[in-house]
Amino acid sequence: MTDGRTTINTLAPLQNVANFLTLTRRLQNRGAGLPGMGCFYGPSGFGKSTAAIYGANSQSACLVQCKSVWTQKKLCQEILKELGLVPAKVIADMVDQIAEALALEDVPLIIDEADVLVNKKMVEVVRDIYESSLVPVILIGEELMPQKLRKWERLHGRILSWVAAEPCDEQDFDLLVGIRCQGIELEPDLKARMAKASNGSARRIVENLELAREIAATHGLARVTMRDWGKREFFTGATPDARRFVA
Amino acid sequence: MTWTPKQIATREYAWQKAVDRGEFTYAQLSADAGIDVKYASALTREWEEEGRVQRVNFVRGRRVTMRVVKDSKGNEARLRVDGSLIRKGCPLQNMWRSMRLLPIFSAADIAMHANTDGTEVSEDMAKEYCRRLAAAGYLRVEVKAQPGKRSALYRLIRNSGPKAPMIRRVLAVQDQNNDELTVLQGRVA
């Protein structure tokens, strides 16, 4: 880099991470009267949660990962726990507690796996939290989340920006190679096969690179080629086909 | 000048409180850190000489307001438009947050997620923290490390809350007769 800033071992230049950070900053610096919620969506494995963790770390944000069994009460309790507060008894009080703490600390609230909120009709609680704290609230979910959110017009209208997670491109791939396989060179052919097998999924790229790192460490190699890889399968995330048995 | 461990702890605590506020008066610092106002003003003058804090709109006879301009390592502090300090993440806090969110992880994963532009986390730092937490029973080793081949994979088994567990060196007394170890409360080695 010309500006002398080391980009090694940091996820910041990754496309999705950069998009997520831009979304957060946009919400934080929004003009008066503009809504302050955001939505980050995309298929699983694209690095949404990684971007969220990185974003939470860099902004000291409050990040919760929803579980399918959560109720309104549990959501509020978890957010409060994350903020280091003792939850009140009833949901109404908890919402006030959360709003006060978020507004005081002035940190964004990030909710991962927000599909659960939509499916279980819990989005109104999030809207209440946003309305009473006015801090940026970012919902992260699967590809179809924007369509699912359409049903809740009052929430839908408060979303300033919809950001889609993109599949990893060549630049992202090289960056991940730099992070996960430091000091190891990968043969272009192997790289191409790996990128194709990973199909743009950051998770699979990292899994494949981890295997390459292991191969290099085991055989003491500085350069891993297709021949070293041998007949090992690439992580593709594909499920095996159904087997057929002859009766 | 040499300081006793307790003095060092008090001074660091007071500095942390000053950083948390961004802008402070002697009285506020004294109340936050639980120290005497005179001590608060003496400490502030020391920091001023070091260039860590600056006076804000100083008017003779009025209350002195100070602003944190540099962190303890001498780096420029990041301030908001209104003068309050932007809290930088702390390496331990970033690592702990990543551990609580990733289902299974290696030290490299933690370093990758926790190393942000404001907070530097190296892989060695993450390795050390993982090892200590594993020894303390916070992490379970899912896949054992094979030296020179594969690094260990961990899972968080004691998610005690949002604040990161800290690694401390403590002063203790060991009784050689029965091997009992008594930690001296509030003392750091």
Coordinates of C-alpha atoms in Angstrom, one line a residue:
Chain A
M1 CA 0.0 0.0 0.0
T2 CA 1.2 3.4 -0.8
D3 CA -0.2 5.1 2.3
G4 CA 1.8 2.7 4.5
R5 CA -1.3 1.3 6.1
T6 CA -0.9 -2.4 6.6
T7 CA -4.0 -4.3 5.4
I8 CA -2.6 -7.6 6.4
N9 CA -4.7 -9.5 8.9
T10 CA -7.5 -7.0 8.9
L11 CA -10.9 -7.8 7.4
A12 CA -11.7 -4.1 6.7
P13 CA -11.0 -4.1 2.9
L14 CA -13.3 -7.1 2.4
Q15 CA -16.2 -6.0 0.2
N16 CA -19.0 -7.0 2.5
V17 CA -17.2 -5.7 5.6
A18 CA -16.6 -2.4 3.9
N19 CA -20.2 -2.2 2.8
F20 CA -21.4 -2.9 6.3
L21 CA -19.1 -0.3 7.9
T22 CA -20.3 2.2 5.3
L23 CA -23.9 1.4 6.2
T24 CA -23.2 2.0 9.9
R25 CA -21.5 5.3 9.3
R26 CA -24.3 6.4 7.0
L27 CA -26.8 5.7 9.7
Q28 CA -24.7 7.4 12.3
N29 CA -24.2 10.6 10.2
R30 CA -27.7 10.7 8.8
G31 CA -29.4 14.1 8.4
A32 CA -32.0 15.3 10.8
G33 CA -35.4 13.7 10.2
L34 CA -34.1 10.8 8.3
P35 CA -34.8 7.3 9.5
G36 CA -32.0 5.5 11.2
M37 CA -32.5 1.8 10.6
G38 CA -30.6 -0.3 8.1
C39 CA -30.9 -3.8 6.7
F40 CA -28.0 -6.0 5.6
Y41 CA -29.2 -9.1 3.8
G42 CA -27.8 -12.0 1.7
P43 CA -27.5 -15.8 1.5
S44 CA -25.8 -17.7 4.2
G45 CA -22.0 -18.1 4.1
F46 CA -21.4 -14.7 2.4
G47 CA -19.8 -13.3 5.5
K48 CA -22.7 -11.2 6.9
S49 CA -22.1 -12.3 10.5
T50 CA -18.3 -11.8 10.1
A51 CA -19.0 -8.3 8.9
A52 CA -21.3 -7.8 11.8
I53 CA -18.7 -9.0 14.4
Y54 CA -16.0 -6.9 12.8
G55 CA -18.4 -3.9 12.7
A56 CA -19.4 -4.5 16.4
N57 CA -15.7 -4.6 17.4
S58 CA -14.8 -1.5 15.5
Q59 CA -17.8 0.5 16.6
S60 CA -18.1 -1.0 20.1
A61 CA -21.7 -1.7 19.1
C62 CA -24.2 -3.9 20.8
L63 CA -24.6 -7.1 18.8
V64 CA -27.1 -9.9 19.5
Q65 CA -27.6 -13.1 17.5
C66 CA -31.2 -14.2 17.6
K67 CA -32.2 -17.8 18.1
S68 CA -35.3 -19.4 16.6
V69 CA -36.8 -20.0 20.1
W70 CA -36.5 -16.4 21.3
T71 CA -39.5 -14.5 22.5
Q72 CA -39.9 -10.7 22.9
K73 CA -38.9 -10.9 26.5
K74 CA -35.8 -13.0 25.7
L75 CA -34.7 -10.6 23.0
C76 CA -34.9 -7.7 25.5
Q77 CA -33.1 -9.7 28.2
E78 CA -30.3 -10.6 25.8
I79 CA -29.8 -7.0 24.6
L80 CA -29.7 -5.8 28.2
K81 CA -27.3 -8.5 29.2
E82 CA -25.1 -7.4 26.3
L83 CA -25.3 -3.9 27.6
G84 CA -24.3 -5.1 31.0
L85 CA -27.6 -4.2 32.7
V86 CA -29.9 -6.2 35.0
P87 CA -33.2 -6.6 33.1
A88 CA -36.4 -5.2 34.6
K89 CA -39.3 -7.6 35.1
V90 CA -41.7 -6.5 32.3
I91 CA -41.0 -6.0 28.6
A92 CA -42.2 -2.4 28.6
D93 CA -39.7 -1.4 31.3
M94 CA -36.9 -3.4 29.5
V95 CA -37.5 -1.5 26.3
D96 CA -37.1 1.8 28.2
Q97 CA -34.0 0.5 29.9
I98 CA -32.5 -0.5 26.5
A99 CA -33.4 2.8 24.9
E100 CA -31.9 4.7 27.7
A101 CA -28.6 2.8 27.7
L102 CA -28.2 2.8 24.0
A103 CA -28.9 6.6 23.8
L104 CA -26.5 7.2 26.6
E105 CA -23.7 5.2 25.2
D106 CA -24.6 6.3 21.6
V107 CA -23.7 2.9 20.1
P108 CA -25.5 1.2 17.3
L109 CA -27.7 -1.9 17.9
I110 CA -27.0 -4.8 15.5
I111 CA -29.4 -7.7 15.3
D112 CA -28.1 -10.8 13.5
E113 CA -30.4 -13.6 12.3
A114 CA -33.2 -11.0 12.3
D115 CA -35.4 -13.4 10.2
V116 CA -36.5 -14.9 13.5
L117 CA -37.9 -11.5 14.5
V118 CA -39.9 -11.3 11.2
N119 CA -41.1 -14.9 11.4
K120 CA -42.2 -14.6 15.0
K121 CA -43.7 -11.1 14.6
M122 CA -41.3 -9.5 17.0
V123 CA -40.2 -6.6 14.8
E124 CA -42.4 -4.1 16.6
V125 CA -40.2 -4.4 19.7
V126 CA -37.2 -3.4 17.6
R127 CA -39.1 -0.5 16.2
D128 CA -40.0 0.6 19.8
I129 CA -36.4 0.4 20.8
Y130 CA -35.4 2.5 17.7
E131 CA -38.1 5.0 18.3
S132 CA -37.2 5.6 21.9
S133 CA -33.4 5.6 21.5
L134 CA -32.9 6.9 17.9
V135 CA -29.6 5.1 17.7
P136 CA -28.8 3.3 14.4
V137 CA -30.4 -0.2 14.4
I138 CA -29.2 -2.7 11.8
L139 CA -31.1 -5.9 11.0
I140 CA -29.1 -8.7 9.4
G141 CA -30.9 -11.6 7.7
E142 CA -31.3 -13.9 4.8
E143 CA -31.8 -13.0 1.2
L144 CA -35.6 -12.8 1.5
M145 CA -35.8 -10.6 4.5
P146 CA -36.6 -7.3 2.6
Q147 CA -39.6 -8.9 1.1
K148 CA -40.7 -10.4 4.5
L149 CA -40.3 -6.9 6.1
R150 CA -42.8 -5.4 3.6
K151 CA -45.6 -6.6 5.7
W152 CA -44.6 -4.3 8.5
E153 CA -45.0 -0.9 6.8
R154 CA -44.2 1.1 9.9
L155 CA -40.8 -0.6 10.2
H156 CA -40.2 -0.8 6.5
G157 CA -40.6 3.0 6.2
R158 CA -37.9 3.5 8.9
I159 CA -35.2 1.7 7.0
L160 CA -32.8 4.2 5.4
S161 CA -30.7 1.9 3.5
W162 CA -30.9 -1.7 2.2
V163 CA -27.5 -3.2 1.6
A164 CA -27.1 -6.6 0.0
A165 CA -24.1 -8.9 0.8
E166 CA -22.1 -9.7 -2.3
P167 CA -20.3 -12.9 -3.2
C168 CA -16.6 -12.8 -2.7
D169 CA -14.7 -11.5 -5.7
E170 CA -11.1 -12.1 -6.8
Q171 CA -9.9 -9.2 -4.6
D172 CA -11.6 -10.6 -1.5
F173 CA -10.2 -14.0 -2.3
D174 CA -6.6 -12.6 -2.5
L175 CA -7.2 -10.7 0.8
L176 CA -8.4 -13.9 2.5
V177 CA -5.3 -15.7 1.2
G178 CA -3.2 -13.0 2.7
I179 CA -4.9 -13.4 6.1
R180 CA -5.3 -17.2 6.3
C181 CA -2.2 -18.3 4.4
Q182 CA 0.4 -15.8 5.3
G183 CA 3.8 -16.6 3.8
I184 CA 2.4 -19.4 1.6
E185 CA 2.1 -19.1 -2.1
L186 CA -0.8 -20.8 -3.9
E187 CA -0.5 -22.0 -7.5
P188 CA -2.8 -20.0 -9.8
D189 CA -4.5 -23.2 -11.0
L190 CA -5.2 -24.2 -7.4
K191 CA -6.5 -20.8 -6.6
A192 CA -8.8 -20.8 -9.6
R193 CA -10.2 -24.2 -8.7
M194 CA -10.6 -23.2 -5.1
A195 CA -12.4 -20.0 -5.9
K196 CA -14.7 -21.9 -8.3
A197 CA -15.5 -24.6 -5.7
S198 CA -16.1 -21.9 -3.0
N199 CA -18.7 -20.2 -5.3
G200 CA -18.3 -16.8 -3.7
S201 CA -18.9 -18.0 -0.1
A202 CA -16.4 -16.5 2.3
R203 CA -16.9 -19.4 4.7
R204 CA -15.9 -22.0 2.2
I205 CA -13.0 -20.0 1.0
V206 CA -11.7 -19.9 4.5
E207 CA -12.3 -23.6 5.0
N208 CA -10.4 -24.4 1.8
L209 CA -7.5 -22.0 2.7
E210 CA -7.3 -23.6 6.1
L211 CA -6.8 -27.0 4.4
A212 CA -4.1 -25.5 2.1
R213 CA -2.3 -24.1 5.2
E214 CA -2.4 -27.5 6.8
I215 CA -1.0 -29.1 3.7
A216 CA 1.8 -26.5 3.6
A217 CA 2.6 -27.0 7.3
T218 CA 2.6 -30.8 7.1
H219 CA 5.0 -31.0 4.1
G220 CA 6.9 -27.9 4.9
L221 CA 6.0 -26.2 1.7
A222 CA 6.2 -22.5 0.8
R223 CA 4.2 -23.0 -2.3
V224 CA 1.1 -25.3 -2.6
T225 CA 0.3 -26.7 -6.0
M226 CA -2.6 -28.7 -7.4
R227 CA -0.3 -31.8 -7.2
D228 CA 0.1 -31.2 -3.4
W229 CA -3.6 -30.9 -3.0
G230 CA -3.9 -34.3 -4.7
K231 CA -7.3 -35.9 -4.6
R232 CA -8.6 -34.0 -1.7
E233 CA -12.1 -32.6 -2.2
F234 CA -12.7 -28.9 -2.1
F235 CA -15.3 -27.6 0.4
T236 CA -18.2 -26.8 -1.8
G237 CA -21.0 -26.9 0.7
A238 CA -22.9 -29.2 -1.6
T239 CA -25.0 -31.9 0.1
P240 CA -24.5 -35.4 -1.1
D241 CA -27.0 -36.9 -3.6
A242 CA -29.4 -39.5 -2.6
R243 CA -28.1 -43.0 -2.8
R244 CA -29.8 -45.7 -4.7
F245 CA -30.0 -49.2 -3.5
V246 CA -30.9 -52.0 -5.8
A247 CA -33.4 -54.2 -4.1
Chain B
M1 CA 9.9 8.3 40.8
T2 CA 8.8 4.8 41.8
W3 CA 5.3 3.9 42.6
T4 CA 3.8 1.2 44.7
P5 CA 1.5 -1.2 42.9
K6 CA -1.5 0.3 44.6
Q7 CA -0.5 3.8 43.4
I8 CA 0.0 2.5 39.9
A9 CA -3.5 0.9 40.0
T10 CA -5.0 4.2 41.3
R11 CA -3.3 6.3 38.7
E12 CA -4.3 4.0 35.9
Y13 CA -7.9 3.9 37.2
A14 CA -8.0 7.7 37.4
W15 CA -6.7 7.9 33.8
Q16 CA -9.3 5.5 32.6
K17 CA -12.0 7.6 34.2
A18 CA -10.6 10.8 32.6
V19 CA -10.5 9.0 29.2
D20 CA -14.1 7.9 29.7
R21 CA -15.3 11.5 30.2
G22 CA -13.1 13.1 27.5
E23 CA -13.6 16.5 29.2
F24 CA -13.4 16.8 33.0
T25 CA -12.9 19.0 36.0
Y26 CA -10.8 18.2 39.0
A27 CA -13.9 17.7 41.1
Q28 CA -15.4 15.3 38.5
L29 CA -12.2 13.3 38.3
S30 CA -12.0 13.2 42.1
A31 CA -15.6 11.9 42.3
D32 CA -15.2 9.3 39.5
A33 CA -11.9 7.9 40.6
G34 CA -12.6 8.1 44.3
I35 CA -9.5 10.2 45.0
D36 CA -8.9 13.5 46.8
V37 CA -9.4 16.7 44.8
K38 CA -5.8 17.8 45.5
Y39 CA -4.5 14.5 44.2
A40 CA -6.8 14.8 41.1
S41 CA -5.4 18.2 40.3
A42 CA -1.8 17.0 40.9
L43 CA -2.3 14.1 38.6
T44 CA -3.9 16.3 36.0
R45 CA -0.9 18.7 36.1
E46 CA 1.4 15.7 35.5
W47 CA -0.7 14.6 32.5
E48 CA -0.6 18.2 31.2
E49 CA 3.2 18.2 31.4
E50 CA 3.2 14.9 29.5
G51 CA 0.9 16.5 26.9
R52 CA -1.9 14.0 27.5
V53 CA -4.5 16.6 28.5
Q54 CA -5.1 20.3 27.6
R55 CA -7.0 23.1 29.3
V56 CA -10.2 24.1 27.7
N57 CA -11.2 27.8 27.4
F58 CA -9.1 28.7 30.5
V59 CA -10.4 31.8 32.3
R60 CA -8.6 32.9 35.4
G61 CA -10.7 32.4 38.5
R62 CA -13.1 30.0 36.8
R63 CA -13.2 26.2 37.2
V64 CA -10.5 24.5 35.2
T65 CA -11.8 22.1 32.5
M66 CA -9.4 19.7 31.0
R67 CA -9.7 17.7 27.8
V68 CA -7.9 14.4 26.9
V69 CA -5.9 14.9 23.8
K70 CA -3.6 11.9 23.7
D71 CA -3.9 8.4 25.0
S72 CA -1.4 6.9 27.4
K73 CA 0.8 5.7 24.6
G74 CA 1.0 9.2 23.2
N75 CA -1.3 8.6 20.2
E76 CA -3.8 11.3 19.3
A77 CA -7.1 10.7 21.0
R78 CA -10.2 10.7 18.7
L79 CA -12.7 13.2 19.7
R80 CA -16.3 13.9 18.6
V81 CA -17.3 17.4 17.4
D82 CA -18.6 18.2 20.9
G83 CA -15.2 17.3 22.4
S84 CA -16.3 14.0 24.0
L85 CA -13.9 11.1 23.4
I86 CA -14.7 8.3 21.0
R87 CA -14.2 5.2 22.9
K88 CA -11.7 3.0 21.2
G89 CA -12.2 -0.7 21.5
C90 CA -9.8 -2.6 23.8
P91 CA -8.1 -5.7 22.4
L92 CA -9.4 -8.0 25.1
Q93 CA -12.9 -6.7 24.7
N94 CA -12.8 -7.3 20.9
M95 CA -11.4 -10.8 21.3
W96 CA -13.9 -11.7 24.0
R97 CA -16.8 -10.3 21.9
S98 CA -15.6 -12.4 18.9
M99 CA -15.4 -15.5 21.1
R100 CA -18.9 -15.1 22.3
L101 CA -20.2 -14.8 18.8
L102 CA -18.3 -17.4 16.9
P103 CA -19.4 -21.0 17.6
I104 CA -16.0 -22.6 17.1
F105 CA -12.8 -20.7 16.5
S106 CA -9.0 -20.8 16.2
A107 CA -6.7 -18.1 17.5
A108 CA -6.4 -16.9 13.9
D109 CA -10.2 -16.5 13.6
I110 CA -10.2 -14.4 16.7
A111 CA -7.4 -12.2 15.5
M112 CA -9.0 -11.8 12.1
H113 CA -12.3 -10.6 13.6
A114 CA -10.9 -8.5 16.5
N115 CA -8.2 -6.6 14.6
T116 CA -9.9 -3.4 13.7
D117 CA -8.5 -0.1 12.5
G118 CA -8.6 1.5 16.0
T119 CA -7.5 -1.6 17.9
E120 CA -4.6 -3.8 17.0
V121 CA -4.8 -7.5 17.8
S122 CA -2.1 -9.8 16.6
E123 CA -2.4 -13.5 16.1
D124 CA 0.1 -14.1 19.0
M125 CA -2.0 -11.9 21.3
A126 CA -5.1 -14.0 20.4
K127 CA -3.2 -17.3 20.9
E128 CA -2.0 -16.1 24.4
Y129 CA -5.5 -15.0 25.4
C130 CA -7.1 -18.3 24.1
R131 CA -4.5 -20.4 26.0
R132 CA -5.1 -18.5 29.3
L133 CA -8.9 -18.7 29.0
A134 CA -8.7 -22.4 28.2
A135 CA -6.6 -22.9 31.3
A136 CA -9.1 -21.0 33.3
G137 CA -12.0 -23.1 32.1
Y138 CA -13.6 -20.5 29.8
L139 CA -12.8 -22.3 26.6
R140 CA -12.7 -26.0 25.7
V141 CA -10.2 -27.3 23.2
E142 CA -12.3 -28.9 20.5
V143 CA -9.4 -30.0 18.2
K144 CA -6.0 -30.3 19.8
A145 CA -3.2 -28.4 18.2
Q146 CA -0.6 -30.3 16.3
P147 CA 2.6 -28.3 16.6
G148 CA 3.8 -27.1 13.2
K149 CA 0.8 -28.5 11.5
R150 CA -2.6 -27.5 12.8
S151 CA -3.6 -24.9 15.3
A152 CA -6.1 -25.6 18.1
L153 CA -9.8 -25.0 17.7
Y154 CA -11.7 -23.7 20.7
R155 CA -15.3 -23.4 21.9
L156 CA -16.6 -21.0 24.5
I157 CA -18.1 -22.9 27.4
R158 CA -18.3 -20.2 30.1
N159 CA -20.0 -17.2 28.6
S160 CA -20.1 -15.1 31.8
G161 CA -21.2 -11.8 30.2
P162 CA -20.2 -8.9 28.0
K163 CA -17.1 -7.8 29.9
A164 CA -13.9 -9.5 28.9
P165 CA -12.1 -11.6 31.5
M166 CA -8.8 -10.0 32.3
I167 CA -5.5 -11.7 32.9
R168 CA -4.0 -10.5 36.1
R169 CA -0.8 -11.1 37.9
V170 CA -1.6 -11.1 41.6
L171 CA 0.4 -10.9 44.8
A172 CA -0.1 -14.0 46.9
V173 CA 1.3 -15.7 49.9
Q174 CA 2.1 -19.4 49.6
D175 CA 2.3 -21.5 52.8
Q176 CA 5.0 -24.1 52.3
N177 CA 3.5 -26.3 55.1
N178 CA 0.3 -27.1 53.3
D179 CA 0.7 -25.5 49.9
E180 CA -2.1 -23.1 50.5
L181 CA -2.2 -20.0 48.4
T182 CA -3.7 -16.8 49.8
V183 CA -4.3 -14.1 47.2
L184 CA -3.8 -10.6 48.7
Q185 CA -7.0 -8.8 47.8
G186 CA -6.6 -5.6 45.9
R187 CA -2.8 -6.1 45.3
V188 CA -1.2 -6.5 42.0
A189 CA 2.3 -7.8 41.6

